[in-house]
Structure formats: structure tokens, C-alpha cells
Short mmCIF file of C-alpha atoms in Angstrom, two decimals:
data_model
loop_
_atom_site.label_atom_id
_atom_site.label_comp_id
_atom_site.label_asym_id
_atom_site.label_seq_id
_atom_site.Cartn_x
_atom_site.Cartn_y
_atom_site.Cartn_z
CA MET M 2 161.68 113.21 67.11
CA THR M 3 161.02 116.47 68.09
CA GLY M 4 157.63 116.56 66.72
CA ILE M 5 159.00 120.05 65.04
CA SER M 6 161.12 120.77 62.00
CA LYS M 7 164.53 121.38 62.22
CA GLU M 8 163.99 125.12 60.62
CA ARG M 9 161.04 125.38 63.45
CA MET M 10 163.45 123.91 66.38
CA GLN M 11 166.37 126.33 65.47
CA ARG M 12 164.15 129.57 65.74
CA ALA M 13 162.75 128.58 68.93
CA LEU M 14 166.30 127.98 70.29
CA GLU M 15 167.31 131.31 68.23
CA GLN M 16 164.01 132.13 69.88
CA GLU M 17 165.64 131.40 72.79
CA ARG M 18 168.27 133.04 73.30
CA THR M 19 166.80 136.25 73.19
CA ILE M 20 163.67 136.72 75.75
CA SER M 21 164.18 138.29 78.26
CA ALA M 22 163.04 136.19 81.51
CA GLU M 23 160.02 137.95 81.83
CA ASP M 24 158.60 137.07 78.39
CA HIS M 25 160.23 133.01 78.67
CA ALA M 26 158.53 132.69 82.10
CA LYS M 27 155.28 133.51 80.37
CA VAL M 28 155.87 131.39 77.34
CA LYS M 29 156.88 128.70 79.75
CA ALA M 30 153.40 129.59 82.09
CA LEU M 31 151.74 129.13 79.30
CA ALA M 32 153.24 125.90 78.10
CA GLY M 33 153.04 124.45 81.04
CA MET M 34 148.61 124.01 80.21
CA VAL M 35 149.47 121.02 79.63
CA LYS M 36 150.58 120.27 83.13
CA MET M 37 148.34 121.51 85.47
CA PRO M 38 146.94 121.42 89.37
CA ARG M 39 144.69 117.89 89.05
CA SER M 40 140.53 119.41 89.92
CA PHE M 41 138.66 117.39 92.59
CA LEU M 42 135.28 116.22 92.59
CA PHE M 43 133.46 119.12 94.20
CA LYS M 44 130.13 117.63 93.95
CA ASN M 45 128.61 114.05 93.16
CA PRO M 46 125.74 112.72 91.45
CA ASP M 47 124.56 112.69 95.46
CA ALA M 48 124.05 116.47 94.98
CA TYR M 49 120.89 116.22 92.26
CA GLY M 50 119.24 113.60 93.96
CA MET M 51 120.00 110.77 91.46
CA GLU M 52 119.59 107.57 92.93
CA GLY M 53 121.23 104.23 92.08
CA TRP M 54 125.53 105.35 91.64
CA HIS M 55 128.40 103.41 92.30
CA ASP M 56 131.49 104.22 91.81
CA LEU M 57 134.05 102.25 89.67
CA SER M 58 137.67 101.96 88.14
CA ILE M 59 137.93 101.13 84.72
CA PRO M 60 141.75 100.25 82.60
CA SER M 61 142.18 102.13 80.11
CA ASP M 62 143.74 100.43 77.23
CA ASP M 63 147.41 100.99 78.97
CA GLY M 64 146.08 99.44 82.53
CA THR M 65 146.34 103.06 83.71
CA PRO M 66 143.20 103.07 86.65
CA LEU M 67 140.99 105.21 85.54
CA GLU M 68 138.19 106.68 88.29
CA ALA M 69 134.17 106.83 87.07
CA TRP M 70 130.74 106.77 87.81
CA TYR M 71 128.02 104.62 86.67
CA ILE M 72 124.48 106.54 86.91
CA PRO M 73 121.28 104.74 86.23
CA ALA M 74 118.50 106.64 84.40
CA LYS M 75 115.97 107.97 86.90
CA GLY M 76 113.19 104.56 87.33
CA GLY M 77 115.85 102.97 86.92
CA GLU M 78 118.67 101.45 84.39
CA SER M 79 117.44 101.99 80.79
CA ASN M 80 118.50 100.49 76.53
CA LYS M 81 120.89 103.63 76.69
CA LEU M 82 124.53 104.58 78.10
CA VAL M 83 125.93 107.86 77.72
CA ILE M 84 129.95 108.31 77.70
CA PHE M 85 130.58 111.37 79.60
CA ASN M 86 134.10 112.52 79.71
CA HIS M 87 135.20 115.70 80.35
CA ALA M 88 138.29 118.82 78.70
CA LEU M 89 141.61 119.58 79.97
CA PRO M 90 142.28 120.31 83.29
CA MET M 91 138.82 119.06 85.04
CA CYS M 92 137.50 116.66 85.72
CA ARG M 93 133.74 113.81 85.73
CA ALA M 94 132.63 116.41 88.42
CA GLY M 95 133.40 120.02 86.52
CA TYR M 96 136.30 122.64 87.36
CA PRO M 97 136.25 124.23 90.65
CA GLY M 98 137.58 128.03 89.68
CA HIS M 99 134.95 128.58 91.91
CA MET M 100 137.09 127.76 94.45
CA GLY M 101 139.76 129.73 94.38
CA ALA M 102 143.56 129.11 94.19
CA PRO M 103 145.68 127.49 91.86
CA TRP M 104 141.77 126.40 89.61
CA ALA M 105 140.37 130.30 89.64
CA ASN M 106 144.38 131.21 88.01
CA PHE M 107 143.78 129.68 85.47
CA ILE M 108 141.14 131.63 82.19
CA GLU M 109 137.56 131.55 84.21
CA PRO M 110 137.32 131.92 87.60
CA VAL M 111 134.10 129.95 87.69
CA GLU M 112 132.96 126.70 88.21
CA ILE M 113 131.76 124.74 85.91
CA ASP M 114 129.16 121.46 86.24
CA PHE M 115 128.73 118.28 85.11
CA VAL M 116 126.66 116.99 87.25
CA ILE M 117 123.56 118.52 86.67
CA GLN M 118 124.49 117.56 83.65
CA TYR M 119 123.84 113.91 84.18
CA LYS M 120 121.04 114.99 85.86
CA HIS M 121 120.16 116.15 82.75
CA LEU M 122 120.69 112.63 81.10
CA THR M 123 119.47 110.52 83.20
CA ASP M 124 115.86 112.35 83.38
CA ALA M 125 115.74 112.10 79.89
CA GLY M 126 116.40 108.13 80.43
CA TYR M 127 119.78 107.69 80.02
CA ASN M 128 122.25 105.47 81.65
CA VAL M 129 125.30 107.96 82.36
CA LEU M 130 129.10 106.06 81.99
CA THR M 131 131.51 109.12 83.31
CA TYR M 132 135.67 108.59 83.40
CA ASP M 133 138.52 111.25 84.77
CA PHE M 134 141.28 111.00 82.12
CA ARG M 135 144.54 109.58 83.13
CA ASN M 136 147.10 112.68 85.40
CA HIS M 137 142.83 114.23 85.71
CA GLY M 138 139.98 114.09 89.13
CA GLN M 139 141.46 110.91 90.79
CA SER M 140 142.58 108.51 87.54
CA GLY M 141 146.01 106.89 87.62
CA ALA M 142 149.44 109.47 87.01
CA ALA M 143 151.41 107.87 84.03
CA ASN M 144 153.30 109.71 81.00
CA GLY M 145 154.57 112.39 83.79
CA GLY M 146 151.68 113.81 84.66
CA VAL M 147 151.67 115.69 81.46
CA CYS M 148 148.55 115.83 79.20
CA GLY M 149 148.84 115.06 75.94
CA VAL M 150 145.81 116.68 73.84
CA GLY M 151 144.25 113.37 72.61
CA GLN M 152 148.15 112.31 71.83
CA TRP M 153 148.11 109.49 75.33
CA GLU M 154 144.12 109.62 76.54
CA TRP M 155 142.67 108.60 73.30
CA ARG M 156 144.23 105.05 74.88
CA ASP M 157 141.45 106.08 78.45
CA CYS M 158 138.21 106.75 75.37
CA VAL M 159 139.51 103.03 74.09
CA GLY M 160 139.84 101.07 77.55
CA VAL M 161 136.04 102.50 78.80
CA LYS M 162 134.74 101.22 75.64
CA LYS M 163 136.54 97.97 75.62
CA PHE M 164 134.87 97.84 79.18
CA VAL M 165 131.39 98.56 77.98
CA ASP M 166 131.42 96.02 75.13
CA ALA M 167 132.34 93.39 77.86
CA HIS M 168 130.38 94.09 80.29
CA PRO M 169 127.47 91.48 80.27
CA ARG M 170 124.57 94.34 80.72
CA LEU M 171 126.36 97.53 79.61
CA SER M 172 126.74 95.82 75.71
CA LYS M 173 124.01 95.42 75.38
CA MET M 174 122.76 99.14 75.71
CA ASP M 175 122.39 102.08 72.40
CA VAL M 176 125.35 103.64 73.13
CA ALA M 177 126.24 106.99 72.83
CA LEU M 178 129.86 109.85 73.05
CA PHE M 179 129.50 113.08 75.65
CA SER M 180 133.06 113.84 74.80
CA GLN M 181 134.51 117.62 74.68
CA CYS M 182 137.60 119.24 74.57
CA LEU M 183 140.89 117.61 75.23
CA GLY M 184 138.14 113.93 75.22
CA GLY M 185 137.05 114.77 71.82
CA VAL M 186 140.28 115.36 70.38
CA SER M 187 141.07 111.98 72.31
CA GLN M 188 138.11 110.49 71.06
CA TYR M 189 138.84 111.53 67.47
CA ALA M 190 142.34 110.02 68.15
CA ALA M 191 139.96 106.87 69.09
CA ILE M 192 138.02 106.69 66.58
CA THR M 193 141.25 106.90 64.27
CA LYS M 194 143.10 103.98 65.87
CA HIS M 195 140.44 101.67 66.72
CA PRO M 196 137.34 102.11 64.44
CA GLU M 197 135.69 98.77 64.72
CA LEU M 198 135.49 99.28 68.64
CA PHE M 199 132.67 102.45 67.58
CA GLU M 200 131.21 101.23 64.80
CA ASN M 201 127.56 100.55 66.60
CA VAL M 202 128.19 103.61 69.12
CA LYS M 203 124.85 106.14 67.72
CA CYS M 204 126.08 109.91 67.76
CA LEU M 205 128.41 111.38 68.63
CA LEU M 206 128.39 114.66 71.16
CA SER M 207 131.01 116.93 70.16
CA PRO M 208 131.80 120.64 72.83
CA LEU M 209 134.28 122.84 72.32
CA VAL M 210 136.93 120.50 70.32
CA PRO M 211 139.91 122.80 69.99
CA ASN M 212 142.98 122.68 67.80
CA MET M 213 145.43 123.15 70.56
CA THR M 214 147.93 125.99 68.48
CA SER M 215 144.88 128.77 68.38
CA VAL M 216 144.64 128.04 71.54
CA PHE M 217 148.24 129.29 71.98
CA ALA M 218 148.18 131.03 69.61
CA LYS M 219 145.35 133.18 71.26
CA LEU M 220 147.09 133.15 74.84
CA SER M 221 149.97 134.52 74.05
CA GLY M 222 148.57 137.43 72.14
CA TYR M 223 146.68 138.71 75.21
CA GLN M 224 150.03 138.74 77.38
CA GLY M 225 151.93 139.96 74.24
CA ILE M 226 154.42 137.08 73.17
CA ALA M 227 152.90 135.98 69.83
CA GLN M 228 155.91 136.27 68.14
CA TYR M 229 157.06 132.82 70.69
CA GLN M 230 155.38 129.97 69.27
CA GLU M 231 157.88 127.91 68.19
CA LEU M 232 159.54 128.56 72.12
CA ILE M 233 155.99 127.58 73.42
CA ASP M 234 156.84 123.85 71.60
CA LEU M 235 159.97 123.46 72.79
CA GLU M 236 159.07 124.18 76.08
CA LEU M 237 156.22 121.50 75.39
CA LEU M 238 159.08 119.11 74.44
CA LYS M 239 161.06 119.66 77.27
CA LEU M 240 157.77 118.58 79.77
CA GLY M 241 157.26 115.74 77.57
CA GLY M 242 154.26 116.92 76.36
CA PHE M 243 153.97 117.54 72.28
CA ALA M 244 154.28 120.12 70.50
CA ALA M 245 150.45 121.79 69.49
CA ALA M 246 150.25 121.08 66.29
CA ASP M 247 150.26 116.98 67.28
CA MET M 248 147.25 118.40 69.78
CA SER M 249 144.04 118.54 66.97
CA GLY M 250 141.47 117.86 66.84
CA ARG M 251 141.82 118.62 63.02
CA LEU M 252 145.14 116.05 63.11
CA TRP M 253 142.02 112.87 63.87
CA ALA M 254 138.03 115.10 62.56
CA PRO M 255 138.74 113.19 58.96
CA ASN M 256 138.61 109.61 60.12
CA VAL M 257 134.94 110.26 62.89
CA LYS M 258 131.77 109.24 60.76
CA LEU M 259 129.46 109.16 62.69
CA PRO M 260 126.43 111.69 62.81
CA VAL M 261 128.28 114.86 65.43
CA PHE M 262 126.72 117.40 67.39
CA MET M 263 129.00 120.10 68.24
CA TRP M 264 128.39 122.96 69.98
CA GLN M 265 130.92 126.18 70.71
CA VAL M 266 131.92 129.94 71.74
CA LEU M 267 131.80 131.62 67.94
CA ASP M 268 133.81 134.59 69.64
CA ASP M 269 135.69 132.33 72.11
CA ALA M 270 138.19 134.24 74.34
CA VAL M 271 140.27 131.31 74.32
CA ILE M 272 140.88 130.27 70.89
CA ASN M 273 140.28 131.76 66.93
CA ASN M 274 137.16 131.36 66.61
CA PRO M 275 134.91 130.53 64.26
CA SER M 276 137.97 129.57 61.72
CA ASP M 277 139.43 127.19 64.00
CA ALA M 278 136.16 125.56 64.92
CA GLU M 279 134.71 124.96 61.66
CA SER M 280 138.23 123.97 60.34
CA THR M 281 137.95 121.39 62.09
CA PHE M 282 134.06 120.72 61.54
CA ASP M 283 134.61 120.71 58.11
CA ALA M 284 136.95 118.09 58.08
CA LEU M 285 134.85 115.79 60.08
CA ALA M 286 133.73 112.49 57.30
CA SER M 287 130.60 112.47 58.94
CA ASN M 288 127.68 113.00 56.25
CA HIS M 289 125.17 113.91 59.69
CA LYS M 290 127.10 115.99 61.14
CA GLU M 291 125.65 119.84 63.24
CA LEU M 292 127.28 123.31 64.57
CA HIS M 293 125.33 125.02 67.11
CA TRP M 294 127.48 128.69 67.83
CA ILE M 295 127.04 130.29 71.68
CA GLU M 296 126.89 133.69 70.80
CA GLY M 297 126.76 136.43 73.16
CA THR M 298 130.04 135.38 74.78
CA THR M 299 133.77 135.35 74.60
CA LYS M 300 133.16 133.20 77.83
CA ARG M 301 134.19 129.92 77.12
CA PHE M 302 135.13 128.48 80.59
CA GLU M 303 131.87 129.52 82.54
CA ASP M 304 129.13 129.80 79.41
CA GLY M 305 130.71 127.34 76.96
CA TYR M 306 131.49 124.31 79.20
CA ASN M 307 128.24 124.98 80.78
CA TRP M 308 125.69 125.25 77.75
CA PHE M 309 124.72 122.09 77.79
CA GLY M 310 124.17 122.84 82.34
CA ARG M 311 121.59 125.80 81.26
CA HIS M 312 120.48 124.57 78.09
CA PRO M 313 119.80 121.00 77.78
CA GLU M 314 117.31 121.27 74.87
CA LYS M 315 118.42 120.87 71.90
CA VAL M 316 121.07 118.31 73.46
CA LEU M 317 118.75 116.51 73.71
CA SER M 318 116.65 116.52 70.84
CA TYR M 319 119.55 115.49 69.23
CA LEU M 320 120.59 112.34 71.56
CA ALA M 321 116.90 111.03 70.78
CA LYS M 322 117.54 111.06 67.68
CA TYR M 323 119.58 109.42 66.26
CA MET M 324 118.90 107.09 70.25
CA ASN M 325 115.29 106.13 69.83
#
């Protein structure tokens, strides 16, 4: 299976024959988004005085080791757990775009701080379990080091939930999911493939979930190579990954029935909003869903992924509605 139709493959091969060397290099670099340098753990919960946390390793559903932190609620472990995952190409600490190349060269050279977000959650009485996806952070390598934007990473979501369900204490807690971007697509896929594992989840926080067709269309337009979407797909396949349409939150959203709170950047420089986010949000099967637009910015990294860290009130209010 190529992942693209015969007609689309023919167009890709024709584009490959006629494209300039300069533009082909741009296409390959864009496809290379699925095989980025790993982000590193540039801070940990000690940075904000969180206590009692520890490292652990959790097997993905296919055995890939996932490195994680468990952080108890402030003042001692509670009966409420938030399972938190991350975006491409980040890790459980966030994104070290403020620390120079190679990270500063991708989209926006800014820090994304997930650790302060754990602080907000633990201060509000939630325990946090957060982990690095395969091929990210300190977790194990798999699938040739390529990110499948959900096509493989759903196994990580499943492995973590199975770990929680088998744990003598965590299994007794009320559970919410915080699943963003890559993590959101992966979580939607996990729910689709193993719905029985997630029937007891109270709600899903779902920031910045994309469809990769929109990402590649938008970013290629800035570089003057928007006419090569089929060739981008071919280069993704050559890397050992998937065509853009197969890396999509919308693909799995019709099977997500949990209460969902999504937030997105309205004028996002990376995806074609509002249409992209609305198409995924509308496809969610949940009868209790809410979409919040972040306005006045185009910066997905600086202002999108950091939004909860800077403005925790709305998210904590939504969580409390379903977790109390």
C-alpha cells in the first residue's frame, strides 16, 4: 500500500521529474518534519517547586519504552489523574526553541513550557502522568525514527492507559486526558481502536489538533511550492511514513464521544484556520464539546501551546466540571 491513489502517485512522479533542484530540496525538508531532531528535557518539575514526583518507564502497547514523570497533586496524592501528552516535535518538558539550533530553526524560536502547566494542574488538586512519545524526548526509538502523527503513536496512548488501569493506586482515580496536536490525533486513534479502554475517562482536553494536509498546504505556500502536495506525500512515503491525509485528527474524530474542550489559534500561521479546526471539531461525536479560539496572534507555538500555561482558568474550570 502506497497510501496515495494511483493517480496521485502519477502526479507525484511527474512533479519529481520536472521540479527544480532548489524546490525539490524544499519539498524534502518539509516532509522531513516527521523525522525531526528530538527535543530534550530542558527542565523538570523541580523548576516550579513540585514535590514527590518521580521518573518511570511505561511500555507502549507494542513494547516501545516510554519515559514518563508522575507528579502528585500539591499537598499529597489526590483521587484525580490527568494523563498529559505532547506535540510534534516536543517532549514532556515542552520545546527548547529558545535554546538555539536546531530547535530554533523550526516554525518559531520560542520556549514552550509544559512544566508550568503541570504546576497549574497539581496546584488545582490533580495528579499528573506525562510521557514522551516514541522517537521523542527520552523514549525509545521505533518505526525508523519516523513520526506517524497518530498512525503508530496511538499505541503509546493505549500502553499508558493500560498501565494506569493495572496500577494499584492510579486505577482507582478519576481520569482526564490532556492530548495535544500529535497527542490529540494519537488519542483519537487510540479511542477508535480500543474504545473500551477509555469508557471511564471523564473528559478530554484537546488543544491544537491538526490535519497534516492543512499543515503542508500552509507551510508550502510560504515557500512557493504549494503546487507539489503530491510530491510531498511521495517524500513522506520515502521516509517510511504516511501520506498527509492519513495523519489527521479528522480521520478518527467521529469515534470520540467523550466531553471535549478544544482550543485553537484562529489565525494560525501553520494551519488553515478556522476551517481546519472546525472540520475536526465538527466531526467529533461528543454531545458535550466546546471550541475556544485564541485570537490576536498567528503564533501557534508561542501563543497556542503556551496558552494554558498563561491562562489556566478556563481549562481548570472545564476540568472541574467533569472531575468533581
